[in-house]
Tab-separated table of C-alpha atoms in Angstrom:
chain	number	residue	atom	x	y	z
V	1	MET	CA	-50.425	57.312	-12.754
V	2	THR	CA	-51.357	60.255	-14.937
V	3	THR	CA	-53.733	60.138	-17.881
V	4	ASP	CA	-50.749	60.524	-20.246
V	5	ASP	CA	-49.119	57.432	-18.699
V	6	THR	CA	-52.313	55.442	-19.271
V	7	TYR	CA	-52.516	56.427	-22.936
V	8	ASN	CA	-48.827	55.637	-23.476
V	9	ARG	CA	-49.318	52.159	-22.026
V	10	LEU	CA	-52.186	51.445	-24.401
V	11	ASP	CA	-49.685	51.644	-27.272
V	12	ASP	CA	-47.390	49.162	-25.486
V	13	ASP	CA	-47.747	45.628	-26.923
V	14	ASP	CA	-46.536	44.181	-23.617
V	15	TYR	CA	-48.915	46.071	-21.338
V	16	PRO	CA	-51.370	43.586	-19.755
V	17	ALA	CA	-54.546	45.481	-20.599
V	18	TYR	CA	-57.002	42.615	-21.172
V	19	THR	CA	-58.868	40.518	-18.625
V	20	THR	CA	-59.347	36.826	-19.340
V	21	GLY	CA	-62.981	37.415	-20.297
V	22	ARG	CA	-62.176	40.258	-22.686
V	23	ALA	CA	-59.224	38.374	-24.199
V	24	ALA	CA	-61.401	35.301	-24.816
V	25	GLU	CA	-64.094	37.493	-26.360
V	26	LEU	CA	-61.621	39.216	-28.699
V	27	LEU	CA	-60.190	35.851	-29.800
V	28	GLY	CA	-63.567	34.171	-30.142
V	29	THR	CA	-62.517	31.434	-27.750
V	30	THR	CA	-63.105	30.394	-24.157
V	31	GLN	CA	-61.394	31.386	-20.960
V	32	SER	CA	-60.478	27.726	-20.442
V	33	PHE	CA	-58.556	27.810	-23.751
V	34	LEU	CA	-56.498	30.737	-22.454
V	35	ARG	CA	-55.864	28.905	-19.187
V	36	ALA	CA	-54.838	25.778	-21.135
V	37	ILE	CA	-52.232	27.586	-23.226
V	38	GLY	CA	-51.002	29.202	-20.022
V	39	GLU	CA	-50.651	25.771	-18.413
V	40	ALA	CA	-48.762	24.610	-21.528
V	41	ARG	CA	-46.426	27.574	-20.889
V	42	LEU	CA	-47.061	29.163	-24.266
V	43	ILE	CA	-47.951	32.447	-22.590
V	44	THR	CA	-47.748	33.551	-18.986
V	45	PRO	CA	-50.370	36.141	-18.183
V	46	LEU	CA	-49.505	38.739	-15.621
V	47	ARG	CA	-51.598	38.965	-12.490
V	48	SER	CA	-53.498	42.004	-11.315
V	49	THR	CA	-53.241	43.124	-7.708
V	50	GLY	CA	-56.316	41.009	-7.020
V	51	GLY	CA	-54.727	37.930	-8.646
V	52	HIS	CA	-56.687	38.009	-11.907
V	53	ARG	CA	-54.996	37.061	-15.182
V	54	ARG	CA	-54.228	39.950	-17.529
V	55	TYR	CA	-53.073	39.611	-21.146
V	56	SER	CA	-51.111	41.903	-23.466
V	57	ARG	CA	-51.714	42.441	-27.171
V	58	TYR	CA	-48.541	40.452	-27.882
V	59	GLN	CA	-49.903	37.520	-25.872
V	60	LEU	CA	-53.235	37.768	-27.687
V	61	ARG	CA	-51.447	37.437	-31.046
V	62	ILE	CA	-49.731	34.274	-29.794
V	63	ALA	CA	-53.034	32.936	-28.466
V	64	ALA	CA	-54.688	33.674	-31.821
V	65	ARG	CA	-52.002	31.625	-33.597
V	66	ALA	CA	-52.590	28.754	-31.155
V	67	ARG	CA	-56.322	28.939	-31.739
V	68	GLU	CA	-55.766	28.848	-35.498
V	69	LEU	CA	-53.733	25.644	-35.194
V	70	VAL	CA	-56.241	24.052	-32.802
V	71	ASP	CA	-59.128	25.007	-35.084
V	72	HIS	CA	-57.349	23.061	-37.856
V	73	GLY	CA	-57.179	19.938	-35.698
V	74	THR	CA	-53.806	20.272	-33.981
V	75	PRO	CA	-53.891	19.152	-30.324
V	76	ILE	CA	-53.376	22.095	-27.986
V	77	GLU	CA	-50.068	20.795	-26.575
V	78	ALA	CA	-48.701	20.290	-30.095
V	79	ALA	CA	-49.933	23.730	-31.186
V	80	CYS	CA	-48.098	25.321	-28.272
V	81	ARG	CA	-44.911	23.402	-29.101
V	82	ILE	CA	-45.136	24.404	-32.779
V	83	ILE	CA	-45.452	28.083	-31.866
V	84	ILE	CA	-42.517	27.889	-29.456
V	85	LEU	CA	-40.379	26.222	-32.150
V	86	GLU	CA	-41.443	28.807	-34.746
V	87	ASP	CA	-40.397	31.561	-32.349
V	88	GLN	CA	-37.029	29.889	-31.680
V	89	LEU	CA	-36.420	29.479	-35.419
V	90	GLN	CA	-37.269	33.122	-36.070
V	91	GLU	CA	-34.864	34.226	-33.331
V	92	ALA	CA	-32.081	31.970	-34.665
V	93	GLN	CA	-32.571	33.380	-38.162
V	94	ARG	CA	-32.403	36.932	-36.784
V	95	ILE	CA	-29.148	36.155	-34.968
V	96	ASN	CA	-27.671	34.494	-38.065
V	97	THR	CA	-28.544	37.522	-40.169
V	98	GLU	CA	-26.853	39.846	-37.670
V	99	HIS	CA	-23.659	37.803	-37.644
V	100	ARG	CA	-23.487	37.009	-41.346
V	101	PRO	CA	-21.021	39.161	-43.268
V	102	SER	CA	-22.609	41.326	-45.915
V	103	THR	CA	-22.682	39.927	-49.464
V	104	VAL	CA	-20.224	42.579	-50.677
V	105	GLU	CA	-17.677	41.529	-48.066
V	106	SER	CA	-18.246	37.829	-48.798
V	107	ALA	CA	-17.827	38.300	-52.550
V	108	ASN	CA	-14.661	40.380	-52.207
V	109	PRO	CA	-12.802	39.684	-48.935
V	110	LYS	CA	-9.981	42.093	-49.883
V	111	ALA	CA	-12.451	44.992	-50.104
V	112	ALA	CA	-13.433	44.424	-46.484
V	113	ALA	CA	-9.816	44.569	-45.270
């Protein structure tokens, strides 16, 4: 891999750049918390060649949301379920928006024909 490839990957939200220790440090949490949300299938860290967990920036944002809910008293399993449902709702809303006719077409069906 060239140096340019490395720098390009650092801008990639899905690139697993963070070790468990570094991810926990950035989130102000423990490594066991990250393992727990992995076991709850909220995030699935990638594995390095040596088998170590590696996290992406996208996964860290999800973990931060889980930590926020847990810090406010939500059990970890419930926090994970809430985040999964929020994600599913957001995706459903995106799909609905894509398939909804524009307001101009809805207001004047003859204009769309």
